[in-house]
mmCIF file of C-alpha atoms in Angstrom:
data_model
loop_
_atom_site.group_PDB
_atom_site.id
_atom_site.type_symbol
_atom_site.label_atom_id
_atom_site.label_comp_id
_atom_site.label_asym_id
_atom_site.label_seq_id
_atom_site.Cartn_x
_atom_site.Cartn_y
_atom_site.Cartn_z
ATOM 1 C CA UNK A 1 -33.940 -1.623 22.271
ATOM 2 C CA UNK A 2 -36.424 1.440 22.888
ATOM 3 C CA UNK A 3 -40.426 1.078 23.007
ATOM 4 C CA UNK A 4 -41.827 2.384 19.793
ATOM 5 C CA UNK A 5 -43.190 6.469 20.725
ATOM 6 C CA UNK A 6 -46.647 7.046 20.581
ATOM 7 C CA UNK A 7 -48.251 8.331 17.941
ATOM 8 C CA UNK A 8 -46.531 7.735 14.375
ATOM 9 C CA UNK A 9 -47.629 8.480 10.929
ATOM 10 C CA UNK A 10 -48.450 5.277 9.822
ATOM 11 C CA UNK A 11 -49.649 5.635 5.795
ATOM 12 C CA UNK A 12 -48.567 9.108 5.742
ATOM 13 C CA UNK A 13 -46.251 10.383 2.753
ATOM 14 C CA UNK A 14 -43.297 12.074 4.746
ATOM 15 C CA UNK A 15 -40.715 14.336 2.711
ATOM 16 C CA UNK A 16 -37.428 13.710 3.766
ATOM 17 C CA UNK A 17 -35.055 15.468 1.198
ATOM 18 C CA UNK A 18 -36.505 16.428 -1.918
ATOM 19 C CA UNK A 19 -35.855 12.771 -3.795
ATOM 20 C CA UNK A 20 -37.109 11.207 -0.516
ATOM 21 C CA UNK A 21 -40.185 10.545 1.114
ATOM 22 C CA UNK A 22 -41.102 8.300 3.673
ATOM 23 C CA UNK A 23 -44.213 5.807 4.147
ATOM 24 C CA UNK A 24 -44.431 3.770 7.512
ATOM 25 C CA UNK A 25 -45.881 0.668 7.742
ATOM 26 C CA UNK A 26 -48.517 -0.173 10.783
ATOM 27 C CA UNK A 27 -46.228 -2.800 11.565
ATOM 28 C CA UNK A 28 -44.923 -1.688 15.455
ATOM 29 C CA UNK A 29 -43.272 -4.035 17.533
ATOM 30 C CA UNK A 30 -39.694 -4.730 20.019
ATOM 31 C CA UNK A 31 -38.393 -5.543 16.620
ATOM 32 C CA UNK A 32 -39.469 -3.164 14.317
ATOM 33 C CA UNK A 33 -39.876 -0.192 16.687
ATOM 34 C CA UNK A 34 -42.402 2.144 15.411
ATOM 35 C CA UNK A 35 -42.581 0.098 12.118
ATOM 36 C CA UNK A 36 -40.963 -0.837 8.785
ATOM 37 C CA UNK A 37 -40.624 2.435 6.821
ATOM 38 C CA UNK A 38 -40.781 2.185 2.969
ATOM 39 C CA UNK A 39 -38.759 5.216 0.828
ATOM 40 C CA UNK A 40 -40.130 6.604 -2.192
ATOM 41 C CA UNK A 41 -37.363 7.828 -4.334
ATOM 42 C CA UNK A 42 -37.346 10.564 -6.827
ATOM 43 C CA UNK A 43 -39.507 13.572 -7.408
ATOM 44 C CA UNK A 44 -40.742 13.319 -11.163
ATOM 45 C CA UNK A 45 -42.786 10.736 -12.961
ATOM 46 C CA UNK A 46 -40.484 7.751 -12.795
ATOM 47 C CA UNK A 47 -39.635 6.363 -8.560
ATOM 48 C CA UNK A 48 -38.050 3.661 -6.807
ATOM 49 C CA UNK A 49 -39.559 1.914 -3.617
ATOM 50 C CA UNK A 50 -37.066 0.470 -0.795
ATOM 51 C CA UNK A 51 -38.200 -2.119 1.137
ATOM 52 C CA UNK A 52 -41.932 -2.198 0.358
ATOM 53 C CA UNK A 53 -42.988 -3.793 3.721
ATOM 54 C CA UNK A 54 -45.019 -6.548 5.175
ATOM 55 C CA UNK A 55 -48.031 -8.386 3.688
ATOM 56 C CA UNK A 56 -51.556 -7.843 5.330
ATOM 57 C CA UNK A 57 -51.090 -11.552 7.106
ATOM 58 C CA UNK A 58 -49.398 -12.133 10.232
ATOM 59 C CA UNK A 59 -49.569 -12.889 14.138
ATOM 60 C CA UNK A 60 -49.829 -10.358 16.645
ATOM 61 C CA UNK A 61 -47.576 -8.953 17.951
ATOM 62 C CA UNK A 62 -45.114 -9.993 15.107
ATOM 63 C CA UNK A 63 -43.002 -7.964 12.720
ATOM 64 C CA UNK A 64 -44.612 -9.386 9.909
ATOM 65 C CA UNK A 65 -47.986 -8.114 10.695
ATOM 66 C CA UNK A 66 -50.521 -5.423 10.047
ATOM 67 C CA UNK A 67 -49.930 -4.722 6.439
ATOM 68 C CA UNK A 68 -53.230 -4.170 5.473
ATOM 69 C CA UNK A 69 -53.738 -1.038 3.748
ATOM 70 C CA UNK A 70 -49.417 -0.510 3.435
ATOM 71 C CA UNK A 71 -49.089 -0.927 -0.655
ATOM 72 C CA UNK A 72 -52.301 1.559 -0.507
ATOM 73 C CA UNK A 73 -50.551 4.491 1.166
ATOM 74 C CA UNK A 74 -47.500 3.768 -1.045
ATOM 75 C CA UNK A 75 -49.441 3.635 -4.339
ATOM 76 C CA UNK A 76 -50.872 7.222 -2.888
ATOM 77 C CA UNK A 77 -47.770 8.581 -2.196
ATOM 78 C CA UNK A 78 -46.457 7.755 -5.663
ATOM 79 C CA UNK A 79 -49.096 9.322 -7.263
ATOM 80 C CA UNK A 80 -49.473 9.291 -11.192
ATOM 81 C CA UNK A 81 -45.619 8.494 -11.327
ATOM 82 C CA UNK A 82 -44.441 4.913 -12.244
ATOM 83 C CA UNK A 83 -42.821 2.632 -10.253
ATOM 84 C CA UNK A 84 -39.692 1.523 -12.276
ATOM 85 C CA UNK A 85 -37.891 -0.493 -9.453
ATOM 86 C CA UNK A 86 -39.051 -1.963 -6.167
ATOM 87 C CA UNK A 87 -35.833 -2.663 -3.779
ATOM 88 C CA UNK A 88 -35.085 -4.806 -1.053
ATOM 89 C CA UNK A 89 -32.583 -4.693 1.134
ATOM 90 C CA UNK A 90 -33.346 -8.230 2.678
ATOM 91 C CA UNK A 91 -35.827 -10.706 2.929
ATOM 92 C CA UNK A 92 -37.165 -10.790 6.782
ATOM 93 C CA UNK A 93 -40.918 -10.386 6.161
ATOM 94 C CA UNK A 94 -40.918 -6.811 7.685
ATOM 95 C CA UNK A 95 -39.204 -5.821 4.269
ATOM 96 C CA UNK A 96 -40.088 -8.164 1.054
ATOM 97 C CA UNK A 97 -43.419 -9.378 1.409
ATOM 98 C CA UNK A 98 -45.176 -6.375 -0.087
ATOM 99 C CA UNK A 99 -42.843 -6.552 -2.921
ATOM 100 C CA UNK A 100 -45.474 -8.505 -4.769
ATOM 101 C CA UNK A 101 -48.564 -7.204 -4.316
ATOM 102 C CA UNK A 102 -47.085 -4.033 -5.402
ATOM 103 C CA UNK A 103 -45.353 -5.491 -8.543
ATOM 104 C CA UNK A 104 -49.001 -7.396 -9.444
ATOM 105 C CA UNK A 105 -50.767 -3.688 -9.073
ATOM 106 C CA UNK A 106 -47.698 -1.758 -10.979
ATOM 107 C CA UNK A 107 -45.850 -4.064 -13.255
ATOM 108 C CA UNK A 108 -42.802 -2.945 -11.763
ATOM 109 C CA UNK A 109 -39.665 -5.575 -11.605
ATOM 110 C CA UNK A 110 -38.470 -6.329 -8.153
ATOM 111 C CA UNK A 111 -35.574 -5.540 -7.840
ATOM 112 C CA UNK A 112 -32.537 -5.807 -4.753
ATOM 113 C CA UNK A 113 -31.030 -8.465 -2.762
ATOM 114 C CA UNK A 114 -30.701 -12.111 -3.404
ATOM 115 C CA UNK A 115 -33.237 -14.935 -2.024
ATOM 116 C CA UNK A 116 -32.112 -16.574 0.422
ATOM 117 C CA UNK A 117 -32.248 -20.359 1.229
ATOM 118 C CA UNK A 118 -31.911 -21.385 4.739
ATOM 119 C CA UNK A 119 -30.172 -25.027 5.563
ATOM 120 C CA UNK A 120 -31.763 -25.101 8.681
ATOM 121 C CA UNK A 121 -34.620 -24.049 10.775
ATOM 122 C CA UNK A 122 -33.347 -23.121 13.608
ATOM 123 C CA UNK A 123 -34.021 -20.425 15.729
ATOM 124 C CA UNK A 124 -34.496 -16.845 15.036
ATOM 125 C CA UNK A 125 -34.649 -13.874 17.092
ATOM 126 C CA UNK A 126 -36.809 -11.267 14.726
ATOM 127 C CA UNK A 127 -39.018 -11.555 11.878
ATOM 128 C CA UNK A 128 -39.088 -14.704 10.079
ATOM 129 C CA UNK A 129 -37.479 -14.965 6.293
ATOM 130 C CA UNK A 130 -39.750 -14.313 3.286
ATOM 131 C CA UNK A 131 -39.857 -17.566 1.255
ATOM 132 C CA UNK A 132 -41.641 -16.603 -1.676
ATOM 133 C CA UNK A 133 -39.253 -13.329 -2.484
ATOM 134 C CA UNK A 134 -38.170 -13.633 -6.331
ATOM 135 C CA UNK A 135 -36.371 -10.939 -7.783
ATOM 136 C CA UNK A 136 -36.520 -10.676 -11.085
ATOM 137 C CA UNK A 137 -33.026 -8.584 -10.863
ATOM 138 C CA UNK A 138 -30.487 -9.257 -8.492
ATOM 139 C CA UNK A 139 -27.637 -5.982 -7.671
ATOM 140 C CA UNK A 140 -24.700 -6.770 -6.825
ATOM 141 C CA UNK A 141 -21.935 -4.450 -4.585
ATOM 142 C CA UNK A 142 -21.833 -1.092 -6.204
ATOM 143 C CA UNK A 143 -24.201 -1.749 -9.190
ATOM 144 C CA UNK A 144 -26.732 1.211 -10.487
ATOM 145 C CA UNK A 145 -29.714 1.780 -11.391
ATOM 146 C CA UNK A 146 -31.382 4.719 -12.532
ATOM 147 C CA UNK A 147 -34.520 7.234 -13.316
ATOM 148 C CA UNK A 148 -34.727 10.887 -14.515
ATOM 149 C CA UNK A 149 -33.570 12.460 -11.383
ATOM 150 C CA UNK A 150 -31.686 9.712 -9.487
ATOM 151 C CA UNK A 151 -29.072 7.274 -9.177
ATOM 152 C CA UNK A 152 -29.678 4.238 -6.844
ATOM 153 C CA UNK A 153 -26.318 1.852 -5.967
ATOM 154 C CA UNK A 154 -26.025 -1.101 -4.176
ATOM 155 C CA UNK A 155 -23.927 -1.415 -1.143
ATOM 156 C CA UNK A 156 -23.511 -5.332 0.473
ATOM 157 C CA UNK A 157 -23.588 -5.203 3.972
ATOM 158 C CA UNK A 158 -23.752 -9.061 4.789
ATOM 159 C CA UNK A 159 -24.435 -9.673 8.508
ATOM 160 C CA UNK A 160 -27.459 -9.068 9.697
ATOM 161 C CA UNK A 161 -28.826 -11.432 6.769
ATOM 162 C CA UNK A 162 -26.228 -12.595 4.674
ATOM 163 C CA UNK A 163 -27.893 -11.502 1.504
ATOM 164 C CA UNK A 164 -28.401 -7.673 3.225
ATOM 165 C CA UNK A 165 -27.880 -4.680 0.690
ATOM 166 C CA UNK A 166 -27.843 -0.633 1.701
ATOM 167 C CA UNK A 167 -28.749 1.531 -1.221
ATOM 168 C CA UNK A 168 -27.118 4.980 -1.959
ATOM 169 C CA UNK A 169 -28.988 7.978 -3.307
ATOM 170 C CA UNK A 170 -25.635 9.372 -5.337
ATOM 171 C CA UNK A 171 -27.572 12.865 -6.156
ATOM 172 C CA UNK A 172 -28.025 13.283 -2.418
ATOM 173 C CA UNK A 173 -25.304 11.747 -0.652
ATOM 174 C CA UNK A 174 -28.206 9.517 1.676
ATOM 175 C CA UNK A 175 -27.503 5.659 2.589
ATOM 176 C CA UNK A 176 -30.709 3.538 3.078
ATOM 177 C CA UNK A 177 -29.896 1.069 5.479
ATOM 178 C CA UNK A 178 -32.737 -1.305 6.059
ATOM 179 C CA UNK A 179 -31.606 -2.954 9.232
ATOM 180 C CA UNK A 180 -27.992 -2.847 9.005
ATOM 181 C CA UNK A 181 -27.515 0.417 11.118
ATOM 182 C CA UNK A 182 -30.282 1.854 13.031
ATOM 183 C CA UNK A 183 -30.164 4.724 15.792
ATOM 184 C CA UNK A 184 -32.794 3.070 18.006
ATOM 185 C CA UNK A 185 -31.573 0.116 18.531
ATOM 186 C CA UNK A 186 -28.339 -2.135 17.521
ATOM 187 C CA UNK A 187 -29.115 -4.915 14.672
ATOM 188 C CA UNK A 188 -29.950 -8.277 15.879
ATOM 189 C CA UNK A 189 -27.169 -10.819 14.678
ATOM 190 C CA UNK A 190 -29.019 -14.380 14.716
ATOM 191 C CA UNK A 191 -26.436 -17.324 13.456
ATOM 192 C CA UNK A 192 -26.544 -19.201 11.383
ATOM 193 C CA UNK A 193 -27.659 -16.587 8.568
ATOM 194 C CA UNK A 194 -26.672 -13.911 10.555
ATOM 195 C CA UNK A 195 -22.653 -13.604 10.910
ATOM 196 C CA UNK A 196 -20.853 -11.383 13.457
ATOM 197 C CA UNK A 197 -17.651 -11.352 11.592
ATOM 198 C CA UNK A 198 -19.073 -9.982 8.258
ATOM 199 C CA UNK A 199 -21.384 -7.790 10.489
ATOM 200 C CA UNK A 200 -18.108 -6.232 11.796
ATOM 201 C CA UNK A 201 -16.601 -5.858 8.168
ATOM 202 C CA UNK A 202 -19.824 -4.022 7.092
ATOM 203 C CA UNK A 203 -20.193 -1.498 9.728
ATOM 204 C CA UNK A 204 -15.918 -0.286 8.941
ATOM 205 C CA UNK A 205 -17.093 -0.528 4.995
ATOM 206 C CA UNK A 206 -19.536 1.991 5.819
ATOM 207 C CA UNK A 207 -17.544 3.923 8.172
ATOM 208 C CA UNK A 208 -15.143 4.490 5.499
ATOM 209 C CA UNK A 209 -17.762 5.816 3.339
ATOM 210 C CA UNK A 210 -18.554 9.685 3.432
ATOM 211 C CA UNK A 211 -22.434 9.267 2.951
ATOM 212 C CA UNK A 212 -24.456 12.332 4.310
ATOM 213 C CA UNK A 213 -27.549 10.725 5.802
ATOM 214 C CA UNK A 214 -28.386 7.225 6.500
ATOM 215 C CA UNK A 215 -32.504 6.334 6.700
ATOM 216 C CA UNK A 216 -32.846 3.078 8.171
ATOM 217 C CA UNK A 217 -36.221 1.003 7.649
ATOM 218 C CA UNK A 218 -36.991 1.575 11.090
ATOM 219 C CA UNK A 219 -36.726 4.423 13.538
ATOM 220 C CA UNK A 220 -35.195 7.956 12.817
ATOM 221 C CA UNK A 221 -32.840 9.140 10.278
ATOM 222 C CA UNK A 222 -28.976 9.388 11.435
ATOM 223 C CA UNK A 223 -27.647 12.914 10.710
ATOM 224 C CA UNK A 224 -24.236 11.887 11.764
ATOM 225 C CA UNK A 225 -23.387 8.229 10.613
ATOM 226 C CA UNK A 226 -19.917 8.286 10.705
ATOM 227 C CA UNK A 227 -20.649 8.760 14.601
ATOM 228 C CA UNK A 228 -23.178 6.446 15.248
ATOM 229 C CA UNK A 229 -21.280 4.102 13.572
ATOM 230 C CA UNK A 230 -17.884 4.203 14.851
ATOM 231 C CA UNK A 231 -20.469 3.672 18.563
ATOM 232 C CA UNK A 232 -21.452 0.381 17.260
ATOM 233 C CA UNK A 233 -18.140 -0.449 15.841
ATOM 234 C CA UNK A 234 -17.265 0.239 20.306
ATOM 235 C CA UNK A 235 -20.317 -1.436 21.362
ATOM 236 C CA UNK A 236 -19.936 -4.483 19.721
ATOM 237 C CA UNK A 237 -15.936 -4.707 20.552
ATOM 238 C CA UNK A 238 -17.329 -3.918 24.253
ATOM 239 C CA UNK A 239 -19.715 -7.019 24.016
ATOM 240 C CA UNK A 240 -17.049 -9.517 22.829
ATOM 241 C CA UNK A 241 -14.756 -8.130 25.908
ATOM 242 C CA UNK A 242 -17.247 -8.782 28.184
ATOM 243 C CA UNK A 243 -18.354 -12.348 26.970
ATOM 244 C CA UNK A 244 -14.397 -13.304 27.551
ATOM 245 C CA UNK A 245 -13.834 -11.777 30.825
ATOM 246 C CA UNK A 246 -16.788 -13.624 31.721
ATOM 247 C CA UNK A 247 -15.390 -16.755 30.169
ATOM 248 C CA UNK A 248 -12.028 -15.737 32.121
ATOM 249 C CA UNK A 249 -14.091 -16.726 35.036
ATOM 250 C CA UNK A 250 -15.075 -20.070 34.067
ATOM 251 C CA UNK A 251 -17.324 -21.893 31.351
ATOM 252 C CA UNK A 252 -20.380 -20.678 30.717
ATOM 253 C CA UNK A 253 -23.519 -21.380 28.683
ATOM 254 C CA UNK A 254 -25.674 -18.658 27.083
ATOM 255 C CA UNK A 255 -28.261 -18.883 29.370
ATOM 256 C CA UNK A 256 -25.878 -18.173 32.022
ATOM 257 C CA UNK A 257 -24.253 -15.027 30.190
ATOM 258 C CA UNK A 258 -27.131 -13.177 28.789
ATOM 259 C CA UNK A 259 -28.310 -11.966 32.734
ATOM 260 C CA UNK A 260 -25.431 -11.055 33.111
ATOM 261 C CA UNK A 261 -24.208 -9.033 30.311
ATOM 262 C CA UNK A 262 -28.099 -7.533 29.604
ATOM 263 C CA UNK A 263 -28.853 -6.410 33.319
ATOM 264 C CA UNK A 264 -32.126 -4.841 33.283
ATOM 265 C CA UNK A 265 -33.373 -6.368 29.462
ATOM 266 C CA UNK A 266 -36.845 -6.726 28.774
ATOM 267 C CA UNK A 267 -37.444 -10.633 29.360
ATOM 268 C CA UNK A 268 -39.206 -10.820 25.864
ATOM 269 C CA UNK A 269 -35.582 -9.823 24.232
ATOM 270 C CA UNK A 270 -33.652 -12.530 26.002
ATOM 271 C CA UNK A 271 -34.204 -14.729 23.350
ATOM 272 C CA UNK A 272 -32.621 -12.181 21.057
ATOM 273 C CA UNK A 273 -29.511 -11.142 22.744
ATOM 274 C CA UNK A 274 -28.726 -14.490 23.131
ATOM 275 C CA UNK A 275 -28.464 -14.983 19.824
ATOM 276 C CA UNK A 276 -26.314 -11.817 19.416
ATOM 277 C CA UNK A 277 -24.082 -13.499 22.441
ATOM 278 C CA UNK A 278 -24.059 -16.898 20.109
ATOM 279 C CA UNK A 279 -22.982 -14.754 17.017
ATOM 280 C CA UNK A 280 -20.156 -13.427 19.241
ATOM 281 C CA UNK A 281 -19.071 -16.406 20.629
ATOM 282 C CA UNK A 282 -19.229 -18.176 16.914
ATOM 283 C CA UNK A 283 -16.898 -15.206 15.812
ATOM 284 C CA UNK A 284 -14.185 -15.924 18.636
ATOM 285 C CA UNK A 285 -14.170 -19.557 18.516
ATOM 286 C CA UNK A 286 -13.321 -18.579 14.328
ATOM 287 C CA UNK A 287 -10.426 -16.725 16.054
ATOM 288 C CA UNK A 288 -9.319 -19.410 18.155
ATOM 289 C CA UNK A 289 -9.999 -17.996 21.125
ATOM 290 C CA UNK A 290 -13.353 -19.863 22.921
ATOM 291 C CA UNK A 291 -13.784 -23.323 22.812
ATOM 292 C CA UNK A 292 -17.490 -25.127 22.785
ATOM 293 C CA UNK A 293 -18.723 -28.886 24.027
ATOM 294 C CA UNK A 294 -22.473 -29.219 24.357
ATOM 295 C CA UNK A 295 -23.406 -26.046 24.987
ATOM 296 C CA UNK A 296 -20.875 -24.621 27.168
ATOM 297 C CA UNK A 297 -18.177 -22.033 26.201
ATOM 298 C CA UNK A 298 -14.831 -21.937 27.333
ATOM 299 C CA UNK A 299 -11.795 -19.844 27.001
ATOM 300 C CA UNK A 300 -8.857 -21.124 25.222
ATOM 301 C CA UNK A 301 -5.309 -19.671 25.564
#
């Protein structure tokens, strides 16, 4: 993961494409980078909002901070159109959160991803999950909605959350990908929610898409996704190789493999990565080929 550069727009109105502008929240961390951007799509007087943002509450230094002022600059950059649909494409509270104060200013249905209901609360690497987000509509895979001048459908990536959704601008050819694919930095994978295995099947659904563009919800857009994905597609297969020729070696707990296979990480990520180890290791003992007993990992076969 990079530092966030020095300075961004934050509350700006960027123009993307003509259906697409861009509104970043002043939400910088390790996790969110420079901060959660928010699209505004469509150019006449009916748009769509993806992934509204974070509330004005928070602790520093968290994803889910420094909102204030956030449904503001989107309600500028709007303008005298109407918001007819405000999307989600998950519920960490970098994205949802600022679904509602914008629905209780605008009226406008929210709109997206399914809530999600944890079993557990364990662990978790980034930004806590919103527990007040209520849709009032969920999408499923490769549903549409619509204004005057675009077409908005629903593409389930599950992995990173397993309630994630990208969103494709048909008139355009773009992919919003909220934090499924990013160019800065790799998508944290935190079990339980977060799945390796369905990760894996998400990133080859996409690659065997033919979108144009891809605007993530944080950091720059990806001019050549087929590309960058096909790198993460190597990157993660490269990770799972290395956790078993460590394993090859001898057991090993996760605390013992994340020096190791992060030389050089910024200690305030360990915590992190080892949950993307965990979400490896989870994956290969599905496959039969690691073995666990109380917190050590072995290799089986």
């Amino acid at each position: 993961m990079e530092s966030p550069p020095e300075p961004w727009p934050t509350g700006l109105a960027e123009q993307c494409e003509p259906l697409v502008r861009r509104v970043l929240a002043p939400n910088p961390s390790h996790y969110t980078f420079t901060g959660t951007q928010t699209y505004v799509i469509g150019a006449g007087d009916e748009v769509a909002v993806i992934d509204p943002g974070p509330a004005d509450t928070g602790a520093p230094d968290h994803a889910d901070t420094n909102g204030a002022g956030h449904v503001e600059a989107i309600l500028a950059a709007v303008g005298k159109a109407r918001i007819s649909a405000i999307l989600c494409t998950h519920t960490h509270r970098d994205h949802s959160p600022a679904s509602r104060a914008l629905k209780a200013v605008t009226g406008a249905p929210i709109v997206g991803c399914a809530p999600l209901s944890m079993d557990d609360d364990g662990p978790r690497a980034d930004a806590a999950f919103d527990p007040d987000y209520a849709p009032d509509r969920i999408l499923a895979d490769g549903e549409r909605i619509s204004g005057p001048d675009w077409t908005i459908e629903a593409v389930a990536t599950p992995g990173h959350t397993s309630n994630h959704l990208c969103y494709s601008l048909v008139e355009s050819g773009a992919l919003f990908t909220g934090d499924h694919v990013m160019a800065w930095s790799t998508s944290v994978v935190s079990p339980p929610d977060g799945d390796m295995s369905a990760y894996m099947a998400s990133l080859q659904k996409l690659y065997d898409r033919e979108d144009q563009v891809y605007y993530p919800a944080h950091g720059p857009a990806v001019e050549k996704p087929r590309q960058l994905v096909r790198g993460m597609l190597g990157h993660r297969r490269s990770r799972e190789a290395q956790i078993l020729r460590l394993l090859d070696t001898g057991p090993h707990t996760i605390g013992q493999m994340v020096p190791v296979m992060y030389k050089g990480l910024d200690p305030r990520l360990n915590g992190a990565a080892g949950r993307s180890v965990l979400a490896h290791l989870i994956d290969l003992k599905q496959r039969g080929l690691v073995g666990e007993e109380e917190e050590t990992w072995s290799r089986l076969g």
